[in-house]
XYZ file of C-alpha atoms in Angstrom:
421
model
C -114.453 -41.218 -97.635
C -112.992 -37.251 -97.579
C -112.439 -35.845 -100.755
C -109.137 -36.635 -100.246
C -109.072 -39.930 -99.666
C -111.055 -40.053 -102.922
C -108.534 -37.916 -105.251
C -105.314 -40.422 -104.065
C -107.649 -43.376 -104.749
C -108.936 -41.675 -108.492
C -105.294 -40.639 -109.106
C -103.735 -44.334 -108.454
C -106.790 -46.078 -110.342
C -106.122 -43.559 -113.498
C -102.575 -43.869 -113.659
C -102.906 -47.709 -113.475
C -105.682 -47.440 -116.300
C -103.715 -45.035 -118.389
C -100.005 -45.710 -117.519
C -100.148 -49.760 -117.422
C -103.324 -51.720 -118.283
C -104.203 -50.059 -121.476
C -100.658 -50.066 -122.652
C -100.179 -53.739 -122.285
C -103.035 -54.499 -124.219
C -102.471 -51.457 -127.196
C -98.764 -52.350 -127.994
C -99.143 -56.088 -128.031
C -102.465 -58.036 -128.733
C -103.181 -56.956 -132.428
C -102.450 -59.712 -134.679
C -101.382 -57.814 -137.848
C -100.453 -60.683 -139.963
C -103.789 -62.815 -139.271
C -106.210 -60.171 -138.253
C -108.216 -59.868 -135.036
C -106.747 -60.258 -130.957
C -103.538 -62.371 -129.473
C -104.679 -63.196 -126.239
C -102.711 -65.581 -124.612
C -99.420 -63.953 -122.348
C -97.657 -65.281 -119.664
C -96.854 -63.849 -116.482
C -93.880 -61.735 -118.459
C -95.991 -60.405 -120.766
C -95.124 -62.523 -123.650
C -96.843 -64.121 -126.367
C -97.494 -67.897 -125.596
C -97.864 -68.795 -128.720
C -101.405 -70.668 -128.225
C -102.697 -71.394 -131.621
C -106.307 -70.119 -130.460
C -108.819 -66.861 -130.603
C -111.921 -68.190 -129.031
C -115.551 -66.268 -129.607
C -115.482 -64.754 -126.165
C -111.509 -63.498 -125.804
C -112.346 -61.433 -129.842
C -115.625 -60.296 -128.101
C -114.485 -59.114 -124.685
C -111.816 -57.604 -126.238
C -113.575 -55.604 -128.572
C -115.877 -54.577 -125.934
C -112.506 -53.408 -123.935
C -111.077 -50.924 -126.751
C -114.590 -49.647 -127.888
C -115.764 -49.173 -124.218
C -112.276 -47.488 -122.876
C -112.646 -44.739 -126.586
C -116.649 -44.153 -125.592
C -115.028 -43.349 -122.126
C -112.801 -40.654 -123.516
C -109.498 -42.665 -123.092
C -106.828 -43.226 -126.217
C -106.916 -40.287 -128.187
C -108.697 -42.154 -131.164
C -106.150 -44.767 -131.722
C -108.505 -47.298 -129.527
C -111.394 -47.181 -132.243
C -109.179 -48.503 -134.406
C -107.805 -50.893 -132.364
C -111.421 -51.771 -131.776
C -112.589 -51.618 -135.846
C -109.934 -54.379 -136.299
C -111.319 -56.890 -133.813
C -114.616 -56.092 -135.261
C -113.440 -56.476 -138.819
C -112.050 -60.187 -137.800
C -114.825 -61.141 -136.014
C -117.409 -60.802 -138.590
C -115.464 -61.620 -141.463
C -113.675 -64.770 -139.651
C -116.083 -65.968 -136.932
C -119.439 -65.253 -138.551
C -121.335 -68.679 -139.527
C -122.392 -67.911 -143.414
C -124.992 -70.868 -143.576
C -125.878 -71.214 -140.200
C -125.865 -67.849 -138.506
C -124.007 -66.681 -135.621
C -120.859 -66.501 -134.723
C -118.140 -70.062 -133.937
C -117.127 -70.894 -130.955
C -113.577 -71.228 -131.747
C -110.879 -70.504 -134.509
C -107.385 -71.366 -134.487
C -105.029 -67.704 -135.175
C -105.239 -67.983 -138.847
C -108.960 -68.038 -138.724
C -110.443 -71.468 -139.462
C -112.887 -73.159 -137.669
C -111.844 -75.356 -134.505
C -115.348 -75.395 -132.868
C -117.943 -74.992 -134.988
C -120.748 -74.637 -131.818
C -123.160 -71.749 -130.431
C -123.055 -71.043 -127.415
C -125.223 -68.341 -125.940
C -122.199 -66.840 -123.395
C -120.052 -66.274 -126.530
C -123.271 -64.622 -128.121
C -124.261 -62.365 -125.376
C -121.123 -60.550 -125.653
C -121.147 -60.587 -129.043
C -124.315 -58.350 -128.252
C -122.494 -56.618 -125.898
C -119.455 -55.572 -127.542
C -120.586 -54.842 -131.018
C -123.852 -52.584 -129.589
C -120.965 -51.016 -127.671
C -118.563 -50.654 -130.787
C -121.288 -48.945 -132.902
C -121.876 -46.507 -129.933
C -118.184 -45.896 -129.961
C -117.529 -45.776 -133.152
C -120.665 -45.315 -135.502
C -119.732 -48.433 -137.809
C -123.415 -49.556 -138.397
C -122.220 -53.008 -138.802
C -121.797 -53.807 -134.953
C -125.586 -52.573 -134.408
C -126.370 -55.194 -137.424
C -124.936 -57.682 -136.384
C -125.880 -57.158 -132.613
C -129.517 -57.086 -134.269
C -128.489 -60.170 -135.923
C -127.770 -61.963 -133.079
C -130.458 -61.018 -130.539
C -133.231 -61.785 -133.173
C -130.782 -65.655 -133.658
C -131.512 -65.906 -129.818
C -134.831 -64.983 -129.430
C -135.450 -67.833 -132.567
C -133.228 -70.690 -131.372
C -132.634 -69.751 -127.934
C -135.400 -69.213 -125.957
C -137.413 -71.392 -123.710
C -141.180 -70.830 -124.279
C -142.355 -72.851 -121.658
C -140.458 -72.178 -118.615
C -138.596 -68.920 -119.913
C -135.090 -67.817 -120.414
C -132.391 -69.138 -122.484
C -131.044 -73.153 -123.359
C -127.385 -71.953 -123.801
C -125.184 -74.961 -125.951
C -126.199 -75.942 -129.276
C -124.410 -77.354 -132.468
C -123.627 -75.459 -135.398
C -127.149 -75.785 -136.651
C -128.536 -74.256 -133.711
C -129.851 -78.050 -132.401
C -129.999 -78.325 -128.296
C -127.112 -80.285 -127.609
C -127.509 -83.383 -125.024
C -127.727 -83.362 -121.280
C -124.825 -83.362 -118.770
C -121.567 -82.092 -119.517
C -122.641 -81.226 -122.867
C -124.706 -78.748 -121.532
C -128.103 -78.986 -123.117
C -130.099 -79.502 -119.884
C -128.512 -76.890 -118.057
C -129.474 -73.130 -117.443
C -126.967 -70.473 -115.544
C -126.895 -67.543 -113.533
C -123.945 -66.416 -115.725
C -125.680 -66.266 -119.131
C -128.712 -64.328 -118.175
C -126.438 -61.887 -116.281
C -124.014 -61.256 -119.466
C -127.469 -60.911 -121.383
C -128.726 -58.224 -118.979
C -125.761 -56.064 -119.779
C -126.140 -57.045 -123.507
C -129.313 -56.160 -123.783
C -129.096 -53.036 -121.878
C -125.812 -52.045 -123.984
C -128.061 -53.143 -127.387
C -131.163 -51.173 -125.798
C -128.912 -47.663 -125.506
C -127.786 -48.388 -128.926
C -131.149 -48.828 -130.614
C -134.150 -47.528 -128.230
C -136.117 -50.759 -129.779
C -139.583 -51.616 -127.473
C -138.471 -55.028 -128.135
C -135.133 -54.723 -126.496
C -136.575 -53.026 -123.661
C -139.204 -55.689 -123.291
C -136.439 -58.656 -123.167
C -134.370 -56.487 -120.802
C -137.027 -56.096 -118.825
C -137.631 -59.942 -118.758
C -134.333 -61.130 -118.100
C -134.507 -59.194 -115.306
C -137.540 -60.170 -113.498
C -135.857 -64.028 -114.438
C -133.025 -63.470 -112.824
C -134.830 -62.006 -109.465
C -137.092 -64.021 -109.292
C -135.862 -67.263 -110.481
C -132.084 -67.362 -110.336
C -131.646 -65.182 -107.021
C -131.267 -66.983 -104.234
C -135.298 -66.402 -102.379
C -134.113 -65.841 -99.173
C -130.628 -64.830 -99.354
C -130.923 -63.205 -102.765
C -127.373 -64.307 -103.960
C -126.617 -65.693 -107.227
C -127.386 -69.526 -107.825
C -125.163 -71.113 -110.322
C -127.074 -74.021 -112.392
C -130.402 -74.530 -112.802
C -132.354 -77.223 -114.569
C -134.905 -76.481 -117.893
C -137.592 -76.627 -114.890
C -135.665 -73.878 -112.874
C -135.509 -76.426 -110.426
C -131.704 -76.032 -108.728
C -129.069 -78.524 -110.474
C -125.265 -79.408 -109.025
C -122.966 -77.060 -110.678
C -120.844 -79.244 -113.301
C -118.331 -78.943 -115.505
C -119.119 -78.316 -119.271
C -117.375 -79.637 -122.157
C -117.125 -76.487 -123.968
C -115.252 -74.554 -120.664
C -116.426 -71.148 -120.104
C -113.764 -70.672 -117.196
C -111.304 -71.675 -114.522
C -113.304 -72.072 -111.701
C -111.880 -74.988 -109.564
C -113.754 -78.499 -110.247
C -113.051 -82.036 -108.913
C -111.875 -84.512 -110.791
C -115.251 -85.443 -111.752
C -116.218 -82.230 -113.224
C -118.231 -81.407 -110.080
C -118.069 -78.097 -107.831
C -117.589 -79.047 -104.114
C -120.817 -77.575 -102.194
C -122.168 -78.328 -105.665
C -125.814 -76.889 -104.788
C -124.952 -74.538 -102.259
C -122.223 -72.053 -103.212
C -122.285 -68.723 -104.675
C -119.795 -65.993 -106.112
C -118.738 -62.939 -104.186
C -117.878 -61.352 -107.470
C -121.329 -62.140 -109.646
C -123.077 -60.802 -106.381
C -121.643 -57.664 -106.348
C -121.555 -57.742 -110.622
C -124.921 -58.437 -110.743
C -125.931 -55.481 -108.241
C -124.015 -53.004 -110.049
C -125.047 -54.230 -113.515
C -129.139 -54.155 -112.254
C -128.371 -50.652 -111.225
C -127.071 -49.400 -114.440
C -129.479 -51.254 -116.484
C -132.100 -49.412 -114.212
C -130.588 -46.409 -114.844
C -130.854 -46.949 -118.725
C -134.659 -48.405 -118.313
C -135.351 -44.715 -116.331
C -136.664 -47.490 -113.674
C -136.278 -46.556 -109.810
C -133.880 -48.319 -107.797
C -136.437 -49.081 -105.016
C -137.981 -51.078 -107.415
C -135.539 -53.449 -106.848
C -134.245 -52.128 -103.634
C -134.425 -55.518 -101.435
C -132.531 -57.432 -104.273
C -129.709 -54.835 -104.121
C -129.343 -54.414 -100.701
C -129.228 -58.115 -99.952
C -126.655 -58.796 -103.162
C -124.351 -56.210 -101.804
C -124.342 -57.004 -98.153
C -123.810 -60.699 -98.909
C -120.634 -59.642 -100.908
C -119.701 -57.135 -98.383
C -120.376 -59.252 -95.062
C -119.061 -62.207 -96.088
C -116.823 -61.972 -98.692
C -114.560 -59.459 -97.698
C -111.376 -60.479 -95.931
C -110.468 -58.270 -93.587
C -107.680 -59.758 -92.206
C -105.693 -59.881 -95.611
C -107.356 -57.917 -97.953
C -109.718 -58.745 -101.078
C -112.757 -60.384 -101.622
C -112.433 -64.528 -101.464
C -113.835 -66.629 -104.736
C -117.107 -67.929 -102.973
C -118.928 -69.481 -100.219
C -122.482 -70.805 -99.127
C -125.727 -68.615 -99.597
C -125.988 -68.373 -95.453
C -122.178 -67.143 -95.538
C -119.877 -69.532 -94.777
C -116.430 -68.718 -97.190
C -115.282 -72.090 -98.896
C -112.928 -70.752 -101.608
C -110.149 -68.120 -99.606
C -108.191 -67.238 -102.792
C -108.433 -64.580 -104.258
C -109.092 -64.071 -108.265
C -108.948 -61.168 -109.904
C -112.007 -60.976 -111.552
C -113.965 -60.680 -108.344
C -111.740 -58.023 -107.715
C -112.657 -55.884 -110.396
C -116.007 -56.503 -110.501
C -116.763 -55.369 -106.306
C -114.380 -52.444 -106.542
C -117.293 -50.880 -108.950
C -120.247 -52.880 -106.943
C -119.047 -51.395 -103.676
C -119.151 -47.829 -104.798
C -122.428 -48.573 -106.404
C -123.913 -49.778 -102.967
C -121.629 -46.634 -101.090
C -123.815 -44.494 -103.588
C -127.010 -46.278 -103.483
C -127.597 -46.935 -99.665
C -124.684 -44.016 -98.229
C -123.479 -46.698 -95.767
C -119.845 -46.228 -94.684
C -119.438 -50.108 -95.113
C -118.727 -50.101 -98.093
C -116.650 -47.269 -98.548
C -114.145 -49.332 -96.425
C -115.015 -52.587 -98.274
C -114.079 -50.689 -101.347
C -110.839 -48.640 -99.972
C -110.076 -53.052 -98.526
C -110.172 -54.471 -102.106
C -108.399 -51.664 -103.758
C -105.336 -52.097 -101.500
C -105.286 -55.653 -102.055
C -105.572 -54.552 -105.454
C -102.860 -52.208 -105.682
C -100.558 -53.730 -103.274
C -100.518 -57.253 -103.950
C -102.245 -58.301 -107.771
C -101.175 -55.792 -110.021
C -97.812 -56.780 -111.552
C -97.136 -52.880 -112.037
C -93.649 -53.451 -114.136
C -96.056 -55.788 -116.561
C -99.285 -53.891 -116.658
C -101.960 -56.666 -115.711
C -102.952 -58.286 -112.592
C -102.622 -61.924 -111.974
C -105.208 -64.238 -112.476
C -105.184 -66.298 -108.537
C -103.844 -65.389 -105.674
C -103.379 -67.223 -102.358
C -105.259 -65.970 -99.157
C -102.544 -63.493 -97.731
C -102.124 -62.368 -101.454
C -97.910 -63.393 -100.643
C -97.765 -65.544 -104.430
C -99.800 -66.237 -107.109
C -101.206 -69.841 -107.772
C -101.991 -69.296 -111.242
C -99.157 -66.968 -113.251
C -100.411 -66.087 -116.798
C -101.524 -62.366 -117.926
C -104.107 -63.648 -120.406
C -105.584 -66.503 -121.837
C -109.008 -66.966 -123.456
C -110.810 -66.860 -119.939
C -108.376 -63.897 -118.520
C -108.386 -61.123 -120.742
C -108.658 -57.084 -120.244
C -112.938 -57.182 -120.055
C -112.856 -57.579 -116.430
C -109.780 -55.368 -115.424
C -110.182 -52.299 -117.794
C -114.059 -52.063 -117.378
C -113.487 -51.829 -113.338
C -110.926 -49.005 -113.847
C -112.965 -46.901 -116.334
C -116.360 -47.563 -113.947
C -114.133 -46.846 -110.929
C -112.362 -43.447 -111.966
C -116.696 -42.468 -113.141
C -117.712 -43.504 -109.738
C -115.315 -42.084 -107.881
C -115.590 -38.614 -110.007
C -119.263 -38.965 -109.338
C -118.459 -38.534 -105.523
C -116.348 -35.517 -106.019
């Protein structure tokens, strides 16, 4: 890419950031009478009216309004914005005899789901380690502390390593199956490599380096695919490669059968979380002061998968998923994948300086541009079809859809792409 071609791209990213995506979110998610984030719009922008705030739509959006004031964007009034979703969560969601934080409250803040789970917590790291670096309120840093230490007590497997991720209120290993209990995911030791690396910048702790450090080598070495060295769902206690189910508490809207199964239920793998995890290893290598070659045959694979097969070329955008040797199953296009390549494919433009990706990136941002961003609204829809013509799913947020994924790409995108200037 000219420099050029890199100013249009910067310019149309930061007016989108600026003009429309922040906007939506600043002038109508605060819930003034009940405290904390409304977080379910439809595809006008209006409020829905779902009687909901769940542990990871407070977190994620926290993370959004301290991450976008760190970045230099909202001339202070995003702090605040920020100090009142921290003020709910911790007053609302915070378990007083139990510790950590409830799954679920209804708007006026009492309890609907009473159970841990370790996604909700890991961005509970995540957001309130990035809130006190945003903001200096010692109480995210606390209660980030808090949580880690809740984790590292409850949490952790000491025989085969990592994380058991669903647990009652009393921090008991729920049962097997759908509940949960027997399963371990690519997806929660991902989110807890950014947390911890977002916690680690916060408090320079050896512990929180060590852990870092050891989710890591987990996740290359154990939920990396060993040839392929894309992202395997579900794994048994064992680490031993289970079909990807359906839990009871839903952390998504990935497309199940009826049964609660995936289809290609132990060989599929995300486009998106490929090129997320890539970019997230990088930075959390970056923040470790660790060289990238260290890790250089994990990257390069993660981001040529991603790039090889998951781009569409034809259309535009990067489909939902396909097998670990390449074949696509899933041709829509959602926009969380989206968001999270645009920054992975700059990353791997940076990192390995192969034209590739420049044009996978410049692909996916016109899909972007042209064809998911409602512009007159502000956010992007949630699922596209193939040719990116109509969208199959319609609202602007829910508890699974909200700004985390959207805003972060457009801050990391208008860094990277200053970076190359």
């Amino acid at each position: 890419m000219d420099k050029d071609k890199i100013h249009q791209l910067r310019q149309e990213v930061y007016t989108h950031l600026t003009e429309e995506l922040l906007p939506f979110w600043t002038t109508r998610c605060i819930d003034q009478h009940n405290g904390g984030y409304i977080t379910h719009f439809d595809q006008h922008g209006h409020d829905t009216g779902e009687d909901e705030k769940s542990l990871i739509a407070q977190t994620r959006c926290l993370y959004t309004f301290a991450s976008a004031h760190r970045a230099g964007y909202g001339n202070g009034e995003l702090a605040d914005l920020a100090r009142h979703g921290a003020d709910y969560l911790l007053e609302r969601m915070w378990d007083p005899e139990h510790a950590g934080f409830y799954w679920m409250t209804n708007r006026r803040g009492e309890v609907l789901i009473d159970e841990k789970i370790v996604y909700g917590h890991s961005f509970a790291i995540y957001a309130l380690s990035e809130y006190t670096l945003a903001t200096g309120d010692q109480r995210g840093i606390d209660y980030a502390g808090k949580v880690f230490d809740l984790l590292q007590r409850n949490a952790t497997d000491t025989h085969y390593g990592g994380y058991f991720e669903m647990f009652h209120r009393d921090w008991t290993l729920k049962g097997p199956g759908p509940a949960g209990g027997d399963r371990k995911t690519l997806d929660v030791h991902m989110h807890l490599m950014e947390a911890y690396t977002t916690l680690y910048v916060c408090t320079g702790q050896e512990v929180h380096r060590r852990k870092l450090l050891e989710v890591i080598e987990l996740l290359v070495r154990k939920i990396m695919h060993p040839q392929y060295g894309t992202g395997i769902p579900q794994f048994r206690p064992d680490w031993q490669v289970a079909p990807q189910i359906k839990f009871d508490i839903i952390w998504g809207w990935d497309r199940f059968t009826e049964d609660g199964v995936k289809h290609e239920a132990e060989d599929n793998t995300s486009y998106g979380h490929n090129a997320e995890f890539a970019w997230l290893l990088i930075h959390a290598l970056e923040v470790l002061g660790i060289s990238y070659s260290t890790y250089k045959d994990q990257l390069i694979k993660s981001f040529n998968h991603a790039a090889d097969n998951g781009v569409d070329w034809e259309f535009g955008g990067v489909f939902v998923e396909g097998s670990h040797a390449g074949a696509v199953y899933d041709r829509e296009k959602e926009f969380w994948q989206q968001a999270e390549v645009l920054i992975g494919f700059l990353d791997a433009y940076r990192f390995l300086g192969d034209e590739k990706f420049a044009r996978a990136y410049e692909n996916v941002h016109r899909f972007v541009f042209d064809k998911m961003i409602l512009h007159h609204i502000g956010e992007w829809w949630p699922l596209m079809n193939r040719e990116g013509t109509g969208p199959i799913w319609t609202h602007m947020s829910h508890s699974w859809k909200i700004n985390y994924h959207t805003v972060r790409s457009m801050i990391q995108v208008v860094k990277r792409l200053d970076g190359l200037l």
